[in-house]
XYZ file of C-alpha atoms in Angstrom:
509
model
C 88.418 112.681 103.334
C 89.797 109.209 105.307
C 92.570 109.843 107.487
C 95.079 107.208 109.256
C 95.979 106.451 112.600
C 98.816 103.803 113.741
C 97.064 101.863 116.707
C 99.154 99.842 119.340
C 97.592 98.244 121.626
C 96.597 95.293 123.977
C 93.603 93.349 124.811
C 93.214 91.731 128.578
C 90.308 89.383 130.015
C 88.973 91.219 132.818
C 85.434 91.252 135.053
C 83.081 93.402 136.194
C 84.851 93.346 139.507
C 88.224 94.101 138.077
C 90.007 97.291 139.381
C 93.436 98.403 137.611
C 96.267 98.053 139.730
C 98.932 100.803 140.444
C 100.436 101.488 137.382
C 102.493 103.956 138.073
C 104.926 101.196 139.445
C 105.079 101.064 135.827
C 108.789 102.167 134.275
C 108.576 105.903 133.267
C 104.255 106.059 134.374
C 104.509 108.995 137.094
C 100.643 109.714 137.094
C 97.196 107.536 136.282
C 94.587 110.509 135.541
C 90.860 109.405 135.584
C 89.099 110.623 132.843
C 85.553 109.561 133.035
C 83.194 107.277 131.198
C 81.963 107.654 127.731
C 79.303 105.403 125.848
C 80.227 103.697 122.430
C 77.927 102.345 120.325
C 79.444 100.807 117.358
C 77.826 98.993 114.018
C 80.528 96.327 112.257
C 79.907 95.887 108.759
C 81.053 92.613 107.028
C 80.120 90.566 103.818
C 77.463 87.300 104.273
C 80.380 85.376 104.068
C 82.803 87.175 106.297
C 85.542 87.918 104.127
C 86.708 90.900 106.004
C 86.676 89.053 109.174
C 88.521 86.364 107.544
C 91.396 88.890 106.797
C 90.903 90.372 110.481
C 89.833 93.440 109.187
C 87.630 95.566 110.969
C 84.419 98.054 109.699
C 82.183 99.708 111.803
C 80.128 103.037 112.191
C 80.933 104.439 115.213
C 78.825 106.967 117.493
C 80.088 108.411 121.508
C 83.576 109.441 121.715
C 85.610 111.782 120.978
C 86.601 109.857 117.319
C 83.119 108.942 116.117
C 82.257 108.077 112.721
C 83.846 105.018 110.297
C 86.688 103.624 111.158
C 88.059 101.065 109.096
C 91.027 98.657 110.838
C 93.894 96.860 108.791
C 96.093 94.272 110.818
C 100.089 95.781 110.619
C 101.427 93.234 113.032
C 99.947 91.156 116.530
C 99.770 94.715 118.251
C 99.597 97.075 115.347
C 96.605 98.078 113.261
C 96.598 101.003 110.869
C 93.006 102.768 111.647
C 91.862 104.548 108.609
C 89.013 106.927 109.682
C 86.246 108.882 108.176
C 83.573 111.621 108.976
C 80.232 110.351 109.835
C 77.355 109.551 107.956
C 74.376 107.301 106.916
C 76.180 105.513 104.029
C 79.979 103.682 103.368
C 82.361 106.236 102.874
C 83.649 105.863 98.719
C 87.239 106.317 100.086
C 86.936 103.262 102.786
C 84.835 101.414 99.975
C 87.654 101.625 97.912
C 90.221 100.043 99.900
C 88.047 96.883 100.720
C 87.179 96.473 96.999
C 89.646 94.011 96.604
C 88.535 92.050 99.073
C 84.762 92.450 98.590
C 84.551 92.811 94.887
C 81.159 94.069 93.641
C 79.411 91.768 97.280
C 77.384 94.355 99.267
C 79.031 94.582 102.971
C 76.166 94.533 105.196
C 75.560 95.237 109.720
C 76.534 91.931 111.559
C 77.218 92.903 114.558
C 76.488 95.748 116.990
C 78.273 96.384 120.160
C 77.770 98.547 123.213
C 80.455 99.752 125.049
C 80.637 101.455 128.797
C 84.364 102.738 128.351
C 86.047 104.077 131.950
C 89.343 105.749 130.422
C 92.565 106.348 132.308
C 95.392 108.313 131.094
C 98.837 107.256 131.862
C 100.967 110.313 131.892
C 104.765 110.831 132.047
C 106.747 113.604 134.948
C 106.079 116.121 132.344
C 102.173 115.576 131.567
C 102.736 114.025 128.628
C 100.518 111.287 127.799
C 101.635 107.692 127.478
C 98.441 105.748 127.212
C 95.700 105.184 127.481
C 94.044 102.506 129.778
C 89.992 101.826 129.796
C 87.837 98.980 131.096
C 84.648 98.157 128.669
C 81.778 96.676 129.846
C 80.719 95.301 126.258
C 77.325 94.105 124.928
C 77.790 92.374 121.703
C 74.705 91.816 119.410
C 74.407 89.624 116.031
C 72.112 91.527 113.730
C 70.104 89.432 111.051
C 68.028 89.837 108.232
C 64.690 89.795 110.891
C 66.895 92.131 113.451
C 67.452 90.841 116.755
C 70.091 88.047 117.142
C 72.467 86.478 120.005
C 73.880 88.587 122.615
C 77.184 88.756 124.734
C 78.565 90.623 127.411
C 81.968 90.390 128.586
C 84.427 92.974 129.768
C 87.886 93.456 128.672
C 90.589 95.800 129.618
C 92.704 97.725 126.548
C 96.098 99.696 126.639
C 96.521 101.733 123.899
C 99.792 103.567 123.264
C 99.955 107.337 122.432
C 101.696 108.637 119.134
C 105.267 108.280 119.401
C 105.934 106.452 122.473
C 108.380 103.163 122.832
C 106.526 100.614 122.836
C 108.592 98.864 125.470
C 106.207 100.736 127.900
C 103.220 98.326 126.929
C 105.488 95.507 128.509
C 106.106 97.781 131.552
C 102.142 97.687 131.811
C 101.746 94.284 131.312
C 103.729 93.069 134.114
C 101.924 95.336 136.014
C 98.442 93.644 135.086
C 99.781 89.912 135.256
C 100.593 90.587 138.945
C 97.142 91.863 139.237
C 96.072 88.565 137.493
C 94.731 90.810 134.588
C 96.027 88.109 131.868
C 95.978 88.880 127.725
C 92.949 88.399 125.537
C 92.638 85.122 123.748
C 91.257 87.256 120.808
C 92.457 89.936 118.510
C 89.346 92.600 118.586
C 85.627 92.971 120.164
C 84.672 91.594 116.959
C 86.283 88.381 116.477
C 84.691 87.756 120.203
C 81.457 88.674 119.205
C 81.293 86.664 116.000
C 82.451 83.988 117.856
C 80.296 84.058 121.206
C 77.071 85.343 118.672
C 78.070 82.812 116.060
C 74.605 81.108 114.201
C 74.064 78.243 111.968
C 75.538 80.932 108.945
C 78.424 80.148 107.109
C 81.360 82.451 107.801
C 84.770 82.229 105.720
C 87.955 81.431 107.309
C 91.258 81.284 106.073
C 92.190 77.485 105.664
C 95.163 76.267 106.258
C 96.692 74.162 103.002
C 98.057 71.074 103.212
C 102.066 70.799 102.813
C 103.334 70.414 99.105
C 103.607 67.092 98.027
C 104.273 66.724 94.145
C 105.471 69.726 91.423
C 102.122 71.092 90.914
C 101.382 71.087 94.978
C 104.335 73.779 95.038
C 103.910 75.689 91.696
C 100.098 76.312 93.310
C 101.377 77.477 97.132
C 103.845 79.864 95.029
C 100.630 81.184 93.222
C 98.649 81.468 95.921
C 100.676 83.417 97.592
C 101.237 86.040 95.182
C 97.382 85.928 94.995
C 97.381 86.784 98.786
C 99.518 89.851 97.974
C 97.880 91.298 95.454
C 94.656 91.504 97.369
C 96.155 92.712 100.440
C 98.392 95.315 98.988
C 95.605 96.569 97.217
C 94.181 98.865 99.639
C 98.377 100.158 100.329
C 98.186 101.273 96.965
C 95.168 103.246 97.244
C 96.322 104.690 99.871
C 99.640 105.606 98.827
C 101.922 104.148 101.053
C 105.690 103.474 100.715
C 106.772 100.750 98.143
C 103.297 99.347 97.896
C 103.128 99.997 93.731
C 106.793 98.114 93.541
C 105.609 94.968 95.814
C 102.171 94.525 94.254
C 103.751 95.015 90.574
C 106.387 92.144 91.703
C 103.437 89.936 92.630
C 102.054 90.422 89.340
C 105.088 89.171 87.345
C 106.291 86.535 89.565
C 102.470 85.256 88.944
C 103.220 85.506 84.956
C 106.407 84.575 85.585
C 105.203 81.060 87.540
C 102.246 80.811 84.776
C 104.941 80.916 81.884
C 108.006 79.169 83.446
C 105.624 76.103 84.822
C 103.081 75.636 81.592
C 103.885 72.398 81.428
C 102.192 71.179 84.893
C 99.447 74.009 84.141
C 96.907 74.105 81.144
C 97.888 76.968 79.379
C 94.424 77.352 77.863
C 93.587 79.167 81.563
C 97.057 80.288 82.427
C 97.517 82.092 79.050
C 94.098 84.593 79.640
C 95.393 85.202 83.278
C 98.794 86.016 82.070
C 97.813 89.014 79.078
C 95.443 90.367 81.997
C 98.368 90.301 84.577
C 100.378 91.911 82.122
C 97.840 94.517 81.552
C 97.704 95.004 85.411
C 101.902 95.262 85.652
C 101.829 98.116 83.321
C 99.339 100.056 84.721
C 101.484 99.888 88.162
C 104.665 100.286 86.288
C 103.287 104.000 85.155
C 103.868 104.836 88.628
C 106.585 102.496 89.943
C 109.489 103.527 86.967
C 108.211 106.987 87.988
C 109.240 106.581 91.363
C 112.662 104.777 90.719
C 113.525 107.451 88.406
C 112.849 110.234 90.240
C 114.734 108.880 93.413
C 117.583 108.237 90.835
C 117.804 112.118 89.570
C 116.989 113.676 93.195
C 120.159 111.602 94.370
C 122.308 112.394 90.942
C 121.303 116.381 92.021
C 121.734 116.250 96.177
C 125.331 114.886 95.100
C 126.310 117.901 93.090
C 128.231 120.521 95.058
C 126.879 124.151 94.793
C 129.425 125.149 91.998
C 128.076 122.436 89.462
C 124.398 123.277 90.017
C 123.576 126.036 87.536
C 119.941 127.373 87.074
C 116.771 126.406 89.140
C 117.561 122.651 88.882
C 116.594 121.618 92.415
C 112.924 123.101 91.265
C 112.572 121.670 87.900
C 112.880 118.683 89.260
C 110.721 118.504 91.752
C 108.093 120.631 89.205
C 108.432 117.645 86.782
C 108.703 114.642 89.825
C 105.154 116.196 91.021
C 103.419 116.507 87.607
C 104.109 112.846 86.796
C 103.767 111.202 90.554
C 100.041 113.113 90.116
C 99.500 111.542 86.860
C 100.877 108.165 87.082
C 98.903 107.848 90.842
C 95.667 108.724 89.130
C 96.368 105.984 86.566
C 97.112 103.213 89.367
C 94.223 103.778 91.209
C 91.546 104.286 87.862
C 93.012 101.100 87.229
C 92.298 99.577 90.475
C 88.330 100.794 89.990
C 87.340 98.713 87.082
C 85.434 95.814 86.285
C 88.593 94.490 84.726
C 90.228 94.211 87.384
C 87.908 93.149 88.966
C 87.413 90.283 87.268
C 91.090 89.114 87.411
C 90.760 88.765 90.569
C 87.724 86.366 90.796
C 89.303 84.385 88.091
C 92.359 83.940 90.408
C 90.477 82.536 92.798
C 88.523 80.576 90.571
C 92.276 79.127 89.012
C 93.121 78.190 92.725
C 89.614 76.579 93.751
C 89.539 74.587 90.520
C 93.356 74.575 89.752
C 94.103 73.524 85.864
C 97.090 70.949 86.201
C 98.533 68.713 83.566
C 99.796 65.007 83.895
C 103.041 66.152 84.946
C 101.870 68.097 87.795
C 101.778 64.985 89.757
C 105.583 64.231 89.455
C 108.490 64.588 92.205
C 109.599 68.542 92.964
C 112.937 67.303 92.367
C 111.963 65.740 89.192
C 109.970 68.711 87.550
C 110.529 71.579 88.953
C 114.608 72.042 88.072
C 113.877 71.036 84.624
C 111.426 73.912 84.276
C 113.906 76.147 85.963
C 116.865 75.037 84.021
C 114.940 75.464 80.673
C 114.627 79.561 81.422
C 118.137 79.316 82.416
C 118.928 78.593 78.840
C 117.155 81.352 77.220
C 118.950 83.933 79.733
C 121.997 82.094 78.476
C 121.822 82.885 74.765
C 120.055 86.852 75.519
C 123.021 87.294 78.348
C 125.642 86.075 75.079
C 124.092 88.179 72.678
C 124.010 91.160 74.880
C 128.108 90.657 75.290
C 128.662 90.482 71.149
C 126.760 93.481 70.850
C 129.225 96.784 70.866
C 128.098 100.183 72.951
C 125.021 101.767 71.789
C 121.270 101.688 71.524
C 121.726 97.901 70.513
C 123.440 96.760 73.326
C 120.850 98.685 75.467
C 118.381 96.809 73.761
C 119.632 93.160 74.336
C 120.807 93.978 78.292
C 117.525 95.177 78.523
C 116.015 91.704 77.360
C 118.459 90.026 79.299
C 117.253 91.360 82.514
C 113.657 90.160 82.042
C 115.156 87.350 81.235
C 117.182 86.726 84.319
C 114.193 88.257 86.377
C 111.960 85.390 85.323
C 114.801 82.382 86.117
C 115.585 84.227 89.340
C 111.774 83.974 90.547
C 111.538 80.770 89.143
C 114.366 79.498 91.410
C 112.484 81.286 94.043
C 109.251 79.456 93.425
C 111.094 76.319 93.552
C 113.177 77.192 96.880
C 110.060 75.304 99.535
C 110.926 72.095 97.042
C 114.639 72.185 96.177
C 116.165 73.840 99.327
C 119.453 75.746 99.452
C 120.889 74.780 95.647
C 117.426 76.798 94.453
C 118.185 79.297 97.110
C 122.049 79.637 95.906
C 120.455 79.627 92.169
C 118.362 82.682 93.130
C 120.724 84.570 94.927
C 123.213 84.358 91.050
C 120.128 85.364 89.066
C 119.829 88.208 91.348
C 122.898 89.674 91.247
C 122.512 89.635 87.739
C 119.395 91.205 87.228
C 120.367 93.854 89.763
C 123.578 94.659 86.886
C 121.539 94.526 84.160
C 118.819 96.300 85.864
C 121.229 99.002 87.179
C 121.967 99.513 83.172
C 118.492 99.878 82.122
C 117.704 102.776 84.976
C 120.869 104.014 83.777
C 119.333 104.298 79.662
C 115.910 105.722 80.919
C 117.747 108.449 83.371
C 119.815 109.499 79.934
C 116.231 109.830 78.173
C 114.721 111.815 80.927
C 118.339 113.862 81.334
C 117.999 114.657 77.899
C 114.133 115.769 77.893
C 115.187 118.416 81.002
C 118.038 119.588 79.471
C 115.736 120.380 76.344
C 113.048 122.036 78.458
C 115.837 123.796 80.573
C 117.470 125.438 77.215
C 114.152 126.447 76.285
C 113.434 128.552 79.044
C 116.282 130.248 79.045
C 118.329 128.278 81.197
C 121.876 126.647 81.842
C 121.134 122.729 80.628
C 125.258 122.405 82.067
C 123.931 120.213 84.978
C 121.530 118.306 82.856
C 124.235 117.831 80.317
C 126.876 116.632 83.948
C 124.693 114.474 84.866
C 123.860 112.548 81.675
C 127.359 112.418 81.563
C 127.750 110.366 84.591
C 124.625 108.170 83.522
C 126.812 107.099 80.819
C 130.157 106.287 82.833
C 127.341 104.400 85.564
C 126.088 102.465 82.110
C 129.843 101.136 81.072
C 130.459 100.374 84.385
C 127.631 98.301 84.248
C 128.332 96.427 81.691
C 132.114 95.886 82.112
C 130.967 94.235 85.386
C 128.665 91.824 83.468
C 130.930 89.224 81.817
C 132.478 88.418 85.873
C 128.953 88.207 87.386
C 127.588 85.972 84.567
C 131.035 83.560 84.896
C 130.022 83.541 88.585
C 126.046 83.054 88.153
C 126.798 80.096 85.053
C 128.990 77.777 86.756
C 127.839 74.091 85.939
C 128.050 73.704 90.009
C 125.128 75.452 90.101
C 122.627 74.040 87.637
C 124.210 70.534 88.712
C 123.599 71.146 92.136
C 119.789 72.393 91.412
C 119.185 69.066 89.506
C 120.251 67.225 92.773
């Protein structure tokens, strides 16, 4: 089983000559403890055409140490890198395989490099023995490994500060200072690796992120939007897999602002490719949405019962809750991530990619931004205009649940259609998408509102069925109902706000 680590640290040029300096003129470093040397000898694993690399990622098989065995590192920020780890052994770990699928796809990831390291470790302790850091110099050999073995060497050695769990990382700036007046200056690159691929690097091709030209006409923009929900798919695949806060909600977003963009801009895109893409997107929202409505819902209920004072909370409610919150998180996760294994998916993603290398546009692609792209925007405006009015003539029941309910997909899909448009049309787009917001957040408050009433109901069933009091079930739909009318008394303002001509005029330019 993979566990995680949160790594923070720093990366400094250094020479074999280098010595550290005093650091405990360091704020809040009372003691530098010498802990030895240790021998690393780590195997980086990579596709032929360096796609991990490209998304300076990190695999390697790892022997010496007191950590060995695969480690697998994902970029959080310039010093931060989430290190997922796993035991050792001969072959990939299935649990690190999974969470570079997206990236990899069914391509074999292969040794490219292997480097040597002679680690001498200091520990930077606190008055009370506690341990700050850690500071090491590495005397690194880096090796390119081919298909007939032996490759291009380096050597180089590098100093690293690496933060213990929980400490401020203000302290790595206390270090720093102390190593610049040592003339101990920063790394020019990220990780051993990207050093060694580049100092090793051979006639082989090796992917790199390019950097796209600025937007120029409609489609230019419509294509930067999609590419960039492209990007976040495949890099918050391996968050979902691993289960980490709001991961399922931002990758099911990027799924139906890519629909959303294939739908609201068909006429600058052949809808002969976009119309495939879009039923397999679709597929790919609902198989996230298992888990995602889960999760809103049962944050909604826990907060509807930690509300309720002790008086009002008859029968085991507190546990029937959580009984039911655990059997469906359980179920729905299992669905995400059996979704995530298959071919299917699979091969939405490559035909992403392959919409982006060979992108479909129409004649009108090549037109202004400020010609196209409000028109397209303007035209879902519309049809949120007449769900929106039909939603209002409808009176209180299922009915009117039914039309609010289309009205917020509705207004989701002008809101990140103003959004796409935003690099293009500036502020009025930005203005645009802020209204649509605020009215999908009403309309989407009501919806949460009718499926919390469902569920309500379904507990209070089970809850009289086993013999308990269904009174706080029965309170609680109560005040679902109240939230719901509040809803949609607020409606008619916020749409008088969001539909002002000044707005749509202002979009057109």
């Amino acid at each position: 089983m993979a566990d995680s680590k949160r790594e923070v640290e720093r990366k400094y040029e250094a020479t074999p000559e280098t010595r550290l300096p005093d650091l405990t003129r360091a704020a809040g470093v009372s003691a530098v403890v010498h802990r030895g040397l240790s021998e690393l000898d780590a195997v980086y694993y990579d596709t032929e055409d360096f796609r991990l690399a490209a998304d300076s990622l990190t695999l390697r098989r790892r022997t010496g140490g007191d950590d060995e065995g695969w480690h697998l590192k994902v970029p959080v920020s310039a010093d931060i890198r989430d290190e997922i780890r796993a035991p050792l052994g001969d072959t990939l770990p299935p649990g690190l395989a999974g969470l570079l699928r997206s990236r990899v796809r069914n391509t074999p990831v292969t040794p490219v490099v292997r480097i040597l390291s002679a680690r001498d470790v200091h520990h930077l302790l606190d008055e009370d023995g506690a341990l700050l850091a850690e500071v090491s110099i590495d005397e690194v050999l880096a090796e390119r490994l081919t298909e007939e073995g032996h490759g291009t060497t380096s050597a180089w050695t590098e100093v690293e500060v690496e933060l213990a769990d929980g400490v401020d990382p203000a302290l790595l700036d206390a270090v720093e200072r102390r190593l610049r007046k040592a003339g101990i200056r920063p790394s020019a690159v990220p990780s051993k690796l990207s050093r060694a691929l580049a100092d090793t690097a051979p006639g082989k091709r090796r992917r790199t992120k390019k950097k796209e030209p600025s937007p120029r006409s409609a489609g230019d923009h419509v294509l930067a939007y999609v590419r960039r929900q492209v990007s976040a798919l495949v890099e918050l695949d391996p968050a979902v897999r691993r289960d980490l806060p709001d991961s399922v909600h931002r990758m099911r977003v990027a799924t139906r602002r890519l629909r959303s963009a294939f739908r609201t801009y068909r006429g600058l895109l052949d809808r002969t490719v976009t119309d495939p893409l879009r039923d397999e997107l679709k597929w790919l929202a609902a198989e996230l949405g298992t888990e995602r409505d889960q999760e809103v819902l049962e944050a909604r209920l826990r907060a509807h019962v930690d509300a309720l004072s002790e008086p009002l909370l008859l029968g085991p409610v507190s546990a029937r809750l959580q009984l039911t919150s655990v059997a469906r998180h359980t179920d729905a996760r299992q669905r995400v991530v059996a979704a995530l294994d298959t071919e299917r998916y699979l091969t939405l993603l490559d035909s992403l990619d392959a919409f982006l290398a060979d992108p479909p546009l129409r004649p009108a692609a090549a037109r202004a931004p400020r010609d196209a792209l409000p028109r397209a925007v303007l035209k879902d405006y519309e049809r949120l205009a007449v769900r929106v009015g039909h939603a209002l003539r409808q009176p209180p029941g299922a009915e009117r649940d039914v039309a609010m309910h289309e009205a917020r997909k509705a207004a989701k899909r002008v809101r990140y259609a103003a959004e796409a448009a935003r690099p293009a049309l500036g502020k009025p787009a930005k203005k645009f998408a802020k209204r649509m917001k605020t009215v999908q957040s009403v309309l989407g408050d009501h919806q949460d509102s009718v499926v919390a009433r469902g569920a309500l109901r379904t507990l209070a069933v089970r809850a009289h069925g086993a013999g308990e009091s269904a009174f706080t079930w029965g309170l609680l739909y109560g005040r679902e109902e109240a939230a719901a009318a509040a809803r949609e008394g607020e409606l008619p303002e916020v749409w008088a706000r969001a539909s002002h001509p000044g707005l749509r005029a202002a979009l057109k330019g």
